[in-house]
Structures are given as structure tokens and as C-alpha cells.
CSV table of C-alpha atoms in Angstrom, one decimal:
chain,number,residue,atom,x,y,z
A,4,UNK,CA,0.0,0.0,0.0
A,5,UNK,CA,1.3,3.4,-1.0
A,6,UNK,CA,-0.3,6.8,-1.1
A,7,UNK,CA,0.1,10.6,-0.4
A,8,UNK,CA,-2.7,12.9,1.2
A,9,UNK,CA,-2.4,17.0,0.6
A,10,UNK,CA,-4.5,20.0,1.7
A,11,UNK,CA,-4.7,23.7,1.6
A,12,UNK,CA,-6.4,26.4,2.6
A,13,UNK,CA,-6.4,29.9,0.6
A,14,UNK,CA,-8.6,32.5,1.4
A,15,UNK,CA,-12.7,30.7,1.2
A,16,UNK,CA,-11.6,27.8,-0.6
A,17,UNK,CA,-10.2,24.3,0.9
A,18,UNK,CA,-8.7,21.9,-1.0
A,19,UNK,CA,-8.0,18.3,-0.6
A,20,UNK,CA,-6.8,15.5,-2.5
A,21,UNK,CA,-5.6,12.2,-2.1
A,22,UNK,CA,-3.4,9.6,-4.4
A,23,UNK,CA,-3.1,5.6,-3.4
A,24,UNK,CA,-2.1,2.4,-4.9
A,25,UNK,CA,-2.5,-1.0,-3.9
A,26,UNK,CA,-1.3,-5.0,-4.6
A,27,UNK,CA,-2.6,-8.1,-3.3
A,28,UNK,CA,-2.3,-11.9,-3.8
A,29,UNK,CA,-4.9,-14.0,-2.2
A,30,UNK,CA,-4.2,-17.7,-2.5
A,31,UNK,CA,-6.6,-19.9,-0.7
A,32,UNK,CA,-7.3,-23.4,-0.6
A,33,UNK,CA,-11.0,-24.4,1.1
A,34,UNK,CA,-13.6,-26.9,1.6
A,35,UNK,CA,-16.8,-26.5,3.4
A,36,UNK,CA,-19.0,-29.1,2.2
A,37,UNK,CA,-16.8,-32.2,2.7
A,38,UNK,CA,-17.8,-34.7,-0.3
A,39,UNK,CA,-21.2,-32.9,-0.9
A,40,UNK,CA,-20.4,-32.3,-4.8
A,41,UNK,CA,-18.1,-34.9,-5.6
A,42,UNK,CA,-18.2,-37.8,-3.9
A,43,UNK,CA,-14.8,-39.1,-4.9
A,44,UNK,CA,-12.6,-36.6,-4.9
A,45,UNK,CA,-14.0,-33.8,-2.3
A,46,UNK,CA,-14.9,-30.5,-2.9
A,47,UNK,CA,-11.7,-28.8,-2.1
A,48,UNK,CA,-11.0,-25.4,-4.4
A,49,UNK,CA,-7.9,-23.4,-4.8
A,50,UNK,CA,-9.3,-19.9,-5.8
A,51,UNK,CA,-6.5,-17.6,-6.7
A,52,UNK,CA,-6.7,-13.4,-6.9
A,53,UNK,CA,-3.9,-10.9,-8.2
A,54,UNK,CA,-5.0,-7.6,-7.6
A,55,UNK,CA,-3.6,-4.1,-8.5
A,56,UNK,CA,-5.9,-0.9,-7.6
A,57,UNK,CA,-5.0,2.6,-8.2
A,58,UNK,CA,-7.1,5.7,-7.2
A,59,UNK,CA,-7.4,9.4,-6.5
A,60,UNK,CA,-10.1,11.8,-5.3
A,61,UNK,CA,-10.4,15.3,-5.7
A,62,UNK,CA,-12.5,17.6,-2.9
A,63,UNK,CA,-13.3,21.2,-3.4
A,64,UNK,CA,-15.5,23.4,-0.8
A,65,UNK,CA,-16.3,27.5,-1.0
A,66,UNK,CA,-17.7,29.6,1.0
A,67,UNK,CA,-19.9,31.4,-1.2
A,68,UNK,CA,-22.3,33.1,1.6
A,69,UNK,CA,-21.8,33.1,5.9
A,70,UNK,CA,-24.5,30.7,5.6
A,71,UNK,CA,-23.9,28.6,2.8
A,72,UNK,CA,-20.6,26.4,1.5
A,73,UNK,CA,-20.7,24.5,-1.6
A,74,UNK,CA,-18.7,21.1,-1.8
A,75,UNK,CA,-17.0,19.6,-5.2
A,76,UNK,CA,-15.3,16.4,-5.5
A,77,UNK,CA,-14.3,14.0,-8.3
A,78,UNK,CA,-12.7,10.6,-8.1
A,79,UNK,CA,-11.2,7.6,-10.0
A,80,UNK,CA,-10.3,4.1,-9.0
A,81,UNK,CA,-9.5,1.7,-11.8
A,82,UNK,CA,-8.7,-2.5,-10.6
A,83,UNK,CA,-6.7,-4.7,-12.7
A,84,UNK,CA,-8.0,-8.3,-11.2
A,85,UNK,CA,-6.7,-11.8,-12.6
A,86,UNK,CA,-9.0,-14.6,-10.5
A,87,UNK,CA,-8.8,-18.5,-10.7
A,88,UNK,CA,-10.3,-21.3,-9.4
A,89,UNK,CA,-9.2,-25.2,-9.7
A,90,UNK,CA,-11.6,-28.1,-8.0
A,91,UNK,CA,-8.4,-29.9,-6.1
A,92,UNK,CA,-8.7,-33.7,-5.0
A,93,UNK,CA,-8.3,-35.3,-1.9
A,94,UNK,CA,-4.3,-35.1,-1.5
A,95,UNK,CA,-4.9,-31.0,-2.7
A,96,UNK,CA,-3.9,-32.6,-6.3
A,97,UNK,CA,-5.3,-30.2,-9.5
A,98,UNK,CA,-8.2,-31.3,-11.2
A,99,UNK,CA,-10.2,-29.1,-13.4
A,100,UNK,CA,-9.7,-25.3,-14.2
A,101,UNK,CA,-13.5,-24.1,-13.3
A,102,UNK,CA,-13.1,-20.4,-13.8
A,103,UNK,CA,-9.9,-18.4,-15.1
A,104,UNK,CA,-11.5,-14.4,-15.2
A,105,UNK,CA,-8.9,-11.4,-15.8
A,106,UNK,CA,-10.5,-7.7,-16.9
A,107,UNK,CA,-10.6,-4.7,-15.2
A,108,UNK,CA,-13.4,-2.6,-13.5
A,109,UNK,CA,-12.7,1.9,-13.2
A,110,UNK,CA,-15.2,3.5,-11.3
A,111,UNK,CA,-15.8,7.1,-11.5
A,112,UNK,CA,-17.6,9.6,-9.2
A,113,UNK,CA,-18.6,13.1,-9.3
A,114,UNK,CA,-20.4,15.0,-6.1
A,115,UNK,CA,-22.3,18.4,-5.7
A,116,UNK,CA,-23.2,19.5,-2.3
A,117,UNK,CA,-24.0,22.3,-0.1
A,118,UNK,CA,-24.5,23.0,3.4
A,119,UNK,CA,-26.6,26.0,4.7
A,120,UNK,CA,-27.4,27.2,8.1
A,121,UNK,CA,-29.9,30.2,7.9
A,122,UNK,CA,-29.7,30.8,11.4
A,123,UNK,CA,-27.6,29.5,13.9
A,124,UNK,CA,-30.2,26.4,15.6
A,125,UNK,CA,-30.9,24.5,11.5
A,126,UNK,CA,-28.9,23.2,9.5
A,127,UNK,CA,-29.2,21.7,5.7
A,128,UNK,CA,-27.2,19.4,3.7
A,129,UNK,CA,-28.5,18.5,0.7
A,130,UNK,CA,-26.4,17.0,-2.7
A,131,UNK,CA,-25.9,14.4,-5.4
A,132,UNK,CA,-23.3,12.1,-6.2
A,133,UNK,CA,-22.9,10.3,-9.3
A,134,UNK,CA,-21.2,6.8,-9.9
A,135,UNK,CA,-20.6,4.9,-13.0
A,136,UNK,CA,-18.2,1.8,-13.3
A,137,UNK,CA,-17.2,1.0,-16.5
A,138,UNK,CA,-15.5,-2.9,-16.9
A,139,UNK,CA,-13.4,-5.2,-19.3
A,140,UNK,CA,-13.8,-9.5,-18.8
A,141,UNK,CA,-12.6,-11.9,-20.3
A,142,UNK,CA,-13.3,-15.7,-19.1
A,143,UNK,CA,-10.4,-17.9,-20.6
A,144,UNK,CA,-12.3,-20.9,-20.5
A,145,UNK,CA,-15.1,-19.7,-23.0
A,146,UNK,CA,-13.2,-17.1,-24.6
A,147,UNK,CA,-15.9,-15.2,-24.3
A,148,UNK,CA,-15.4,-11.6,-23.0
A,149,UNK,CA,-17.4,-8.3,-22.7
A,150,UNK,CA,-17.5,-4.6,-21.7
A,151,UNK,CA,-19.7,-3.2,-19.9
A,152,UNK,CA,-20.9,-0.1,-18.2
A,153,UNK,CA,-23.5,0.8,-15.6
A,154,UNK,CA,-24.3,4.2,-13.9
A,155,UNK,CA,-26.2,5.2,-10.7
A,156,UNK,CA,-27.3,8.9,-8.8
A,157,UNK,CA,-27.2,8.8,-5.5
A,158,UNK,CA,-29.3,11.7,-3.6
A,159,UNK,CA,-28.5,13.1,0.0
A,160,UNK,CA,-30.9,15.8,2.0
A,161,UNK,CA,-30.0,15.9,5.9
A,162,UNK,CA,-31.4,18.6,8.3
A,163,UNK,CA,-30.9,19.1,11.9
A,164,UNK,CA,-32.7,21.6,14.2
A,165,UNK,CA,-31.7,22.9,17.6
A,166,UNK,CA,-34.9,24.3,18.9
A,167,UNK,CA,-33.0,24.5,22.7
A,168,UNK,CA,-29.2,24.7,23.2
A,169,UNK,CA,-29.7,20.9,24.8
A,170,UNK,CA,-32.2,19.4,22.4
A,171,UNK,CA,-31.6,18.3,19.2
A,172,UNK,CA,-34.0,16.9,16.1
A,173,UNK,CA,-32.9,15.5,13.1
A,174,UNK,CA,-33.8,13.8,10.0
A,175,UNK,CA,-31.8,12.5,7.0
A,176,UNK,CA,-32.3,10.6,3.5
A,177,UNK,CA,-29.4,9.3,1.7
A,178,UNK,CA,-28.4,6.3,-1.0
A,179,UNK,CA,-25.3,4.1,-1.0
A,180,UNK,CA,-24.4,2.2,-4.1
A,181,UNK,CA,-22.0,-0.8,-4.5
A,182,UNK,CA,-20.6,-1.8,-7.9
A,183,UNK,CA,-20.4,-5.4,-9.4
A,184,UNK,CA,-17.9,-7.5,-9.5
A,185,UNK,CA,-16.0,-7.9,-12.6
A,186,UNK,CA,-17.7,-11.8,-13.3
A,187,UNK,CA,-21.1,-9.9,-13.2
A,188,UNK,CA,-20.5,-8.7,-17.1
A,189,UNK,CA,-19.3,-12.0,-18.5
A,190,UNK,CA,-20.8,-15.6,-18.1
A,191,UNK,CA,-18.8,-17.9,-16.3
A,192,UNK,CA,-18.4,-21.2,-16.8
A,193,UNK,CA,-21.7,-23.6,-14.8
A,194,UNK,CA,-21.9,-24.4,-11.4
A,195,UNK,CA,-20.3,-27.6,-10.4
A,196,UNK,CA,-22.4,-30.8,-10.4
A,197,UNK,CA,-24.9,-30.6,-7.2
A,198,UNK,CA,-24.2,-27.2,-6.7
A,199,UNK,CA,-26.7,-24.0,-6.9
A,200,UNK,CA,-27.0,-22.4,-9.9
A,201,UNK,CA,-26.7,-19.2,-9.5
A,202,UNK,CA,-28.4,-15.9,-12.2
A,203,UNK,CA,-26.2,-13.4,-10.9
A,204,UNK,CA,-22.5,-13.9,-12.7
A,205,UNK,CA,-24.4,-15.4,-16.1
A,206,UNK,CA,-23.4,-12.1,-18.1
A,207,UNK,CA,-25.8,-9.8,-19.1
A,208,UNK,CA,-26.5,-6.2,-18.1
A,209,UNK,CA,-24.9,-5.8,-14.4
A,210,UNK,CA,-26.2,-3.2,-12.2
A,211,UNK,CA,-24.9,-1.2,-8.8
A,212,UNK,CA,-27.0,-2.2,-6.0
A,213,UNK,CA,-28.4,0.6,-4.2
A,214,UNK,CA,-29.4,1.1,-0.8
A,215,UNK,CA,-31.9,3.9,0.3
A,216,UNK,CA,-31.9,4.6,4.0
A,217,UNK,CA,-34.7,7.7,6.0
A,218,UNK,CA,-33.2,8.0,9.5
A,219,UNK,CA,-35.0,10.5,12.3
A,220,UNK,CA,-33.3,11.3,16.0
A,221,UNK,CA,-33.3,13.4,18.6
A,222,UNK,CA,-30.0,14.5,20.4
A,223,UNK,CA,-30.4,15.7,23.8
A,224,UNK,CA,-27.7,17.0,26.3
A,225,UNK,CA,-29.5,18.1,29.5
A,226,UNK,CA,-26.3,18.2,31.4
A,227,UNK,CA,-23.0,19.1,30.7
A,228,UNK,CA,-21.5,15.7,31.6
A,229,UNK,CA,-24.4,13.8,29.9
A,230,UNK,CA,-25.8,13.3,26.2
A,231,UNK,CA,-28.2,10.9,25.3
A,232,UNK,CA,-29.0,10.0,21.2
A,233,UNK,CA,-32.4,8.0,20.1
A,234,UNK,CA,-32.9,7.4,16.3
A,235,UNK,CA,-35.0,4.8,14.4
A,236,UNK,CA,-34.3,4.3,10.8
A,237,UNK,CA,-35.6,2.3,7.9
A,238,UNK,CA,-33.2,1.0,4.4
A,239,UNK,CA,-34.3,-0.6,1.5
A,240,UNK,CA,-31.5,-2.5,-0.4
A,241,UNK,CA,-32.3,-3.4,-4.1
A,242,UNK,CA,-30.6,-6.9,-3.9
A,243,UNK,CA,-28.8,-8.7,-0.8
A,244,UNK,CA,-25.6,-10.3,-1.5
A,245,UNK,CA,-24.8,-13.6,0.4
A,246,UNK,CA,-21.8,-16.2,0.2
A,247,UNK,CA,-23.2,-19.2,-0.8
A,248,UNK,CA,-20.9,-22.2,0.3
A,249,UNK,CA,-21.7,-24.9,-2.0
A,250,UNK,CA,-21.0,-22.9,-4.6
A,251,UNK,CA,-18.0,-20.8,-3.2
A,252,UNK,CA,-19.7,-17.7,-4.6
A,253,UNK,CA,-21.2,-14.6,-3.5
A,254,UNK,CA,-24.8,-14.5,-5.1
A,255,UNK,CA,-27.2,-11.8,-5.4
A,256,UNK,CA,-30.7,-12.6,-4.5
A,257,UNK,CA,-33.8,-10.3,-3.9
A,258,UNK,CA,-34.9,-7.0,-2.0
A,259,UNK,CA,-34.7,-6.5,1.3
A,260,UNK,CA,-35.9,-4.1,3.9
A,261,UNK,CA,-34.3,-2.9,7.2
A,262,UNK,CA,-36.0,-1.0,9.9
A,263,UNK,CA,-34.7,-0.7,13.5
A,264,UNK,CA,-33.6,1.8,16.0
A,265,UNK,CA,-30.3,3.1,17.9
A,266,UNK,CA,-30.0,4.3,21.6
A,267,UNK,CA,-27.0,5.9,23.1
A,268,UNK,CA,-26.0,7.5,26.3
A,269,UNK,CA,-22.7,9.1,27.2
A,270,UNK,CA,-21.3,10.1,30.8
A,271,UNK,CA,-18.2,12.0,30.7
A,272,UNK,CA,-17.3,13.4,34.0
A,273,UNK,CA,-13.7,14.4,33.2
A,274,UNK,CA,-12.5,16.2,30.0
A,275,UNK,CA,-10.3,13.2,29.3
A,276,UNK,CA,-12.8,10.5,30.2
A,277,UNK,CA,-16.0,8.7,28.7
A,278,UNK,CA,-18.7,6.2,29.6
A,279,UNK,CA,-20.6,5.1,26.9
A,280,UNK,CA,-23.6,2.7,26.1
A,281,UNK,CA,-25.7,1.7,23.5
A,282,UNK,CA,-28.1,-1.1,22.2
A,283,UNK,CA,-29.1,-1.3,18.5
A,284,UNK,CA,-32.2,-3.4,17.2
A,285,UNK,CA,-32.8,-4.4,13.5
A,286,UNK,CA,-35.5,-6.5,11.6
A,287,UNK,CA,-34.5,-7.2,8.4
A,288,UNK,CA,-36.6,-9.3,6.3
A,289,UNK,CA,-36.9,-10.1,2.1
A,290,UNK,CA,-39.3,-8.0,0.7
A,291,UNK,CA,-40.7,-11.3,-1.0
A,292,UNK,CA,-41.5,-13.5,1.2
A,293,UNK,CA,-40.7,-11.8,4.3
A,294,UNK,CA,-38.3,-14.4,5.9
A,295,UNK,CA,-35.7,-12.8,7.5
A,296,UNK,CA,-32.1,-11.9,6.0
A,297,UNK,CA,-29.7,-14.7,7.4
A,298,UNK,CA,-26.7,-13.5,9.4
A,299,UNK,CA,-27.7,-9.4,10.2
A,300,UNK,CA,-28.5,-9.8,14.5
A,301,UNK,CA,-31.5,-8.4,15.8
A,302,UNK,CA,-30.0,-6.6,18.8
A,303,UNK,CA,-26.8,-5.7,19.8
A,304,UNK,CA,-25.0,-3.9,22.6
A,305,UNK,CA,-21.6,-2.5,23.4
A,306,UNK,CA,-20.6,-1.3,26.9
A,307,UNK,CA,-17.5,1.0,26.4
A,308,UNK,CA,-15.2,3.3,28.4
A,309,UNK,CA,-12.5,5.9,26.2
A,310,UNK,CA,-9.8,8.0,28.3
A,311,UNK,CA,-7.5,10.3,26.6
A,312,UNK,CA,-5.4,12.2,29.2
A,313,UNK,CA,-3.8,15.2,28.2
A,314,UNK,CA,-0.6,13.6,29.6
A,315,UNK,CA,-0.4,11.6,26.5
A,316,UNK,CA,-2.3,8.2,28.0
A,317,UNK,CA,-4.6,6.7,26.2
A,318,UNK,CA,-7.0,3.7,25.9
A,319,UNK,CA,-10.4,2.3,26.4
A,320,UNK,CA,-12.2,-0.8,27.1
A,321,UNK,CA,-15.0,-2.5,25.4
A,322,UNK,CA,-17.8,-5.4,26.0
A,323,UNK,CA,-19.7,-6.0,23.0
A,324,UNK,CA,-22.7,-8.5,22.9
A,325,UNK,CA,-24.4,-9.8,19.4
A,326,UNK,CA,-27.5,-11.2,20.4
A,327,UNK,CA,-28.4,-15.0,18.6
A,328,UNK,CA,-28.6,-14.0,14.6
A,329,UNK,CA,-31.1,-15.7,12.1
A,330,UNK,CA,-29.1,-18.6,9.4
A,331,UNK,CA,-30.6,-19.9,6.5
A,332,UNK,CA,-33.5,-22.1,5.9
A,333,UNK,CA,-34.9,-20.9,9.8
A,334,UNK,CA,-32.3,-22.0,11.8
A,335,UNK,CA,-30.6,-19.5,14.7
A,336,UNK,CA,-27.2,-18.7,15.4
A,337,UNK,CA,-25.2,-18.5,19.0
A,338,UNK,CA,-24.9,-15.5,21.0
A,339,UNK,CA,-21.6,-13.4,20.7
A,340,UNK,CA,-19.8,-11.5,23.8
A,341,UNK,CA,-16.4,-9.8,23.6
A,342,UNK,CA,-14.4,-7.9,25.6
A,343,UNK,CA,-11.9,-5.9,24.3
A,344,UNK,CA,-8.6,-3.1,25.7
A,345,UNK,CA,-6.5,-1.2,24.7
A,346,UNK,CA,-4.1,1.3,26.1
A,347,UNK,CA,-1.5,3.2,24.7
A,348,UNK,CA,0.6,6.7,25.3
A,349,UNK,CA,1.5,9.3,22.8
A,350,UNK,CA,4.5,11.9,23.2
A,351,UNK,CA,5.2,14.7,20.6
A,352,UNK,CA,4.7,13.1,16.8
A,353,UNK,CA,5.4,9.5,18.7
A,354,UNK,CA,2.6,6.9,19.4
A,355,UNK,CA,2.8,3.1,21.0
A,356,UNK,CA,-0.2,1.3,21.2
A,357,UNK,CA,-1.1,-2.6,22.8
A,358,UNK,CA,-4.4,-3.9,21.8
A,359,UNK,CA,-6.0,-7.1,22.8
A,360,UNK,CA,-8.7,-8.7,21.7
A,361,UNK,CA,-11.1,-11.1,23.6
A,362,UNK,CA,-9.1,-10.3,26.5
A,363,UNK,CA,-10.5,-13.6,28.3
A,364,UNK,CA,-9.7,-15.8,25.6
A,365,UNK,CA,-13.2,-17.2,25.0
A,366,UNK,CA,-13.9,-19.8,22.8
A,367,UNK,CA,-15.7,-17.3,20.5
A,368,UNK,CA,-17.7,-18.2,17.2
A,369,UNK,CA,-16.4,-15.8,13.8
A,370,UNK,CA,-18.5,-16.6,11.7
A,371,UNK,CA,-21.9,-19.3,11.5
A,372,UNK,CA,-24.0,-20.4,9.0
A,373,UNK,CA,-26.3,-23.4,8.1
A,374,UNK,CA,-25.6,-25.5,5.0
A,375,UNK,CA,-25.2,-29.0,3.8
A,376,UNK,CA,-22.1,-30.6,3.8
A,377,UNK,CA,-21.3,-34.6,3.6
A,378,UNK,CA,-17.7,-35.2,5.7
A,379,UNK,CA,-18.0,-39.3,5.2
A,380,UNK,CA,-19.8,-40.6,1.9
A,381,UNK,CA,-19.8,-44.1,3.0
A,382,UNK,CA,-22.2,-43.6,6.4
A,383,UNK,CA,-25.4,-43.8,3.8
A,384,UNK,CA,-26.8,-40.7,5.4
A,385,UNK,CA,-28.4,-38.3,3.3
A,386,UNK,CA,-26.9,-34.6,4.0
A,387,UNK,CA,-29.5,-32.2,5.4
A,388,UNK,CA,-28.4,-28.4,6.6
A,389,UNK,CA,-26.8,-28.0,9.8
A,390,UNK,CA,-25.1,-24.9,11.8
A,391,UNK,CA,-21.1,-24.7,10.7
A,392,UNK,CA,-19.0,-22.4,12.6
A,393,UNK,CA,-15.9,-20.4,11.8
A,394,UNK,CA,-13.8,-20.1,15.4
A,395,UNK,CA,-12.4,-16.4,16.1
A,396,UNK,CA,-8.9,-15.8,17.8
A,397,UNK,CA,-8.8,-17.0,21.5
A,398,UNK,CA,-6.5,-13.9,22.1
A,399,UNK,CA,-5.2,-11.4,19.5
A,400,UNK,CA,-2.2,-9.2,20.9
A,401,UNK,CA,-1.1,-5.9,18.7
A,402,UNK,CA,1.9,-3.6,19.2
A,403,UNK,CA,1.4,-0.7,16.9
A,404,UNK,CA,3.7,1.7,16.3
A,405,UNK,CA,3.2,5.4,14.8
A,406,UNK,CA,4.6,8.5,13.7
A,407,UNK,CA,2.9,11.7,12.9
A,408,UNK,CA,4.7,14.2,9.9
């Protein structure tokens, strides 16, 4: 990773921009369903990723009244992507090539905003930003290849009004967009025997999938050691995306629909130090059908405590608790608790940081989800969906080091 950051400030205009580039090599070699799709050999994969991404964005804002700025900003990234994957047998020996895809995807965005505050107790935001991805594939085993292009607008109005000094009301609409992947403009080679088929990577006309969100609050401080946020909200994505195991793909199904709420309260009774707590609760269900969207938790809490000492100590502490989430085809997940620290001191551009994860080294679930798999073809039991989990770190220790310039 490599990249350069610059800003300046002349007069009413600010001016920020930003250059990166990155490199990755992901070679992984997996099996989740056991002998599920072949029966001789296994179902272990080697998928294989080289990945080169280089990017830049562009941010522009004026003051063109006291009351009103006006924000500009234009970006590029542009992914050069060569991706593999080989069905393997049961000593890891190669078999067949099942999908050999190299292209490349550039996504473009351009945003207008401004920001206006008549009077000193509202606020308005209100913009556009505009997003189009533009992509070359080619699969090697079909020879086939395509280019493709697809575009979205994505409209944001946000206003907040302070009717007391201690009591705040807001209200916000926004969209988020997230671009296909490069196999979604080319077909790929089918789905292994006994595996789901799946509509989303058969070529075609690809399309970003939006998400529209409403979210309405109030903010309340009523002393100056406490704050206290409420907020409920309500998104509407226009396809979910879920990794679907027998078929080591992500796969894009139907619409779904979010609504849920946020509650927050803050106790700081130093300058340096904070207590904070909050609980969040989602339903989030397929718009046909309404079953509900397997692995997004229907309540969630975190118990947290930050101190930065103008001495140069810092650190915090924080218990976090996932409450059971919904799987596929019905089934329920386990509960999740963590508890994680951190401490750390900082002296003139120096930092040093330790951070631990599940401090109590629990034997903590990563990941879960329900699928069918078949570990031992000769037991003559037919496979049926059951709950697999993915263990997390006992205990994850970090020195970081840092520098300011």
C-alpha cells in the first residue's frame, strides 16, 4: 500500500486530494461441504486473486455566503484483477480449471453538495453524487469476453434543528451504491455438479446495488456531563448479497428491507474520560417472502469506556454482545460476547499502542451459517443443513507503532 494525502487552505476555498495504490495476492485453498459435490474426490477449491488498484479523489469546498458552503469532488479508482479457481482432490492434487477471469473494473464519481445554516439552531445538507463503473472480462475458458458499463445517482438531503441549546432533532435521506464484481458482465463457466445455480455472474447487463436509507433522531444534552441520542431508521436495499458455500460464490438474490432503532448515552465526568452505552435493534426481512435476511442480529449492545489524558495516556475498554442471529433455511445462530482493551501513550509526533482482543480468551464463534455438507460418503446418510461455525482468535495481541509528519 502506498499513497500521499495534501491539503490547503487559501482565502474561502479548501482543497483536498488524495493519491493511493495498492497490490494483493490471495491464494486460498477451502472446503466446506466435505464430499457434498463430488463424492470421490471432495470439494476442495484453490481460488486464486492478483489484484492491482489505483485511485485518486479530488475535494473542493467555498464559502460562497456566511450561511452557505458549496462542496465539489471527483474521483477515479480503476482495478486490474486476474482470478482462478481449480476443484483440487483429496491429496490438494489439481483437477479441473472451473473459472480463469482477468478484466478490469474503473469507477468514476462526481459529487455536488452544499451546506446552509440560515440561522444558527438549523442546518441543511443536501447534494448528489454520481457513480458509474465501466468494466473489461474476459473468461479464458469460454473465450468469451465483454465490456460493460452501468451508472447510478445517488441523492442526499439531511437537516438538523436545535430548537434549545440541549435538544436536538434530526432527519436524514441518503443512497449508497456498491458496484459489481468484474464476473457480473461475463458468463462464467456452470456451477459444479450438485451445486446451486446461481443468475447473478451469467453475463448480461450488471447493475450497482443501491441502498436507500430515511433515519430520524433526537440529540439531547440536558447536562454538561451527559448526552443521550435516540434514532430509528428504515433502508431498502435493491438486492442482498450472500456467500453461498456450495458454490463458493457470493450470489445476489432479492430486496430487502431494514427497519430498526439506535439508543445511546454518554457520561463523561472528566474532559479526558468517557462512559458510553448503546443497544441497537434491526429486523430485516426479504421484501418477498418476508423471511428474515440470514446473518444481520436483531439486537446488539456494546458497553465502552474511552480516556485520553492530556498527559499523552490513552485507551479504552469494550464489552460488546451480538445477540443470537437468524441462518438460512430458519435456523438460529449463537450468541456473541467480547471484551476488548487497549491502552496506549502518545508523546510529541510518537505513538505506541497494545491492543487485545477477547481479552478472556473465549472460545468465540467468527463466523456461523447453516448448510449441507457430507464429511463421510460411505455412512449412507443423506446430507441435510446444519449450523457450521468459523472459530475467532482465542486472544489477539497488537503492538502498533506510529509516527505523525
Amino acid at each position: 500500500v502506498a499513497g500521499a494525502h495534501w491539503r490547503r487552505s487559501a482565502g474561502r476555498h479548501d482543497v483536498d486530494a488524495a493519491l493511493w495504490a495498492t497490490g494483493s495476492r490471495l491464494d486460498l485453498v477451502e472446503n466446506s461441504t466435505g464430499y457434498l459435490i463430488d463424492p470421490v474426490h471432495g470439494d476442495h477449491r484453490r481460488q486464486h486473486e492478483d489484484a492491482f488498484e489505483i485511485g485518486g479523489q479530488l475535494r473542493h469546498a467555498v464559502a460562497l455566503h456566511p450561511i452557505a458552503t458549496l462542496q465539489s469532488g471527483l474521483g477515479l479508482r480503476s482495478t486490474l484483477l486476474d482470478q482462478s479457481e481449480r476443484h483440487l482432490g483429496d491429496a490438494l492434487e489439481p483437477l479441473e480449471e472451473r473459472r480463469s477471469l482477468e478484466g478490469s473494473i474503473h469507477l468514476v464519481n462526481a459529487s455536488l453538495s452544499a451546506t446552509i445554516a440560515p440561522f444558527d439552531e438549523l442546518r441543511i445538507d443536501l447534494g448528489v453524487r454520481l457513480d458509474l463503473a465501466i468494466a473489461d472480462a474476459e473468461e479464458r475458458l469460454t473465450a468469451e469476453s465483454d465490456t460493460g458499463a452501468t451508472f447510478a445517482a445517488s441523492p442526499r438531503l439531511a437537516l438538523a434543528w436545535y430548537p434549545t441549546p440541549e435538544v436536538g432533532l434530526f432527519a436524514a435521506y441518503g443512497r449508497g451504491v456498491r458496484p459489481p464484481e468484474l464476473r457480473a458482465f461475463v458468463k462464467t463457466p456452470g456451477s459444479p455438479t450438485g451445486a446451486p445455480a446461481s443468475e447473478a455472474y451469467d453475463g448480461g447487463d450488471a447493475s450497482m446495488t443501491t441502498s436507500d436509507t430515511i433515519e430520524i433522531g433526537i440529540k439531547s444534552s440536558p447536562l454538561s456531563w451527559l448526552r443521550m441520542n435516540v434514532s430509528a431508521f428504515f433502508t431498502a436495499v435493491s438486492n442482498e448479497t450472500l456467500f453461498e458455500h456450495a458454490s463458493g460464490s457470493t450470489i445476489a438474490l432479492s430486496e430487502t428491507r431494514r427497519f430498526g432503532g439506535d439508543f445511546e448515552i454518554a457520561l463523561v465526568p472528566l474532559d479526558w474520560l468517557e462512559f458510553r452505552a448503546d443497544v441497537s435493534f434491526v429486523d430485516a426481512r426479504f421484501v418477498d417472502g418476508d423471511t428474515l435476511v440470514p446473518g444481520v442480529p436483531r439486537l446488539m449492545g456494546s458497553l465502552s469506556v474511552i480516556a485520553e489524558h492530556p498527559m499523552g495516556v490513552h485507551g479504552g475498554v469494550r464489552f460488546l454482545g451480538i445477540a443470537p442471529r437468524p441462518l438460512a433455511d430458519g435456523a438460529t445462530g449463537e450468541a456473541y460476547t467480547g471484551l476488548d482493551v487497549h491502552v496506549g501513550y502518545t508523546w510529541r509526533r510518537f505513538d505506541i499502542g497494545l491492543h487485545m482482543e477477547n481479552l478472556l480468551a473465549l472460545d468465540l464463534q467468527e463466523s456461523q451459517a447453516h448448510f449441507a455438507s457430507d464429511w463421510d460418503p460411505s455412512d449412507g446418510i443423506d446430507p441435510v443443513p446444519v449450523t457450521h461455525v468459523i472459530a475467532a482468535p482465542p486472544l489477539l495481541v497488537r503492538l502498533t507503532l506510529g509516527m505523525r509528519f
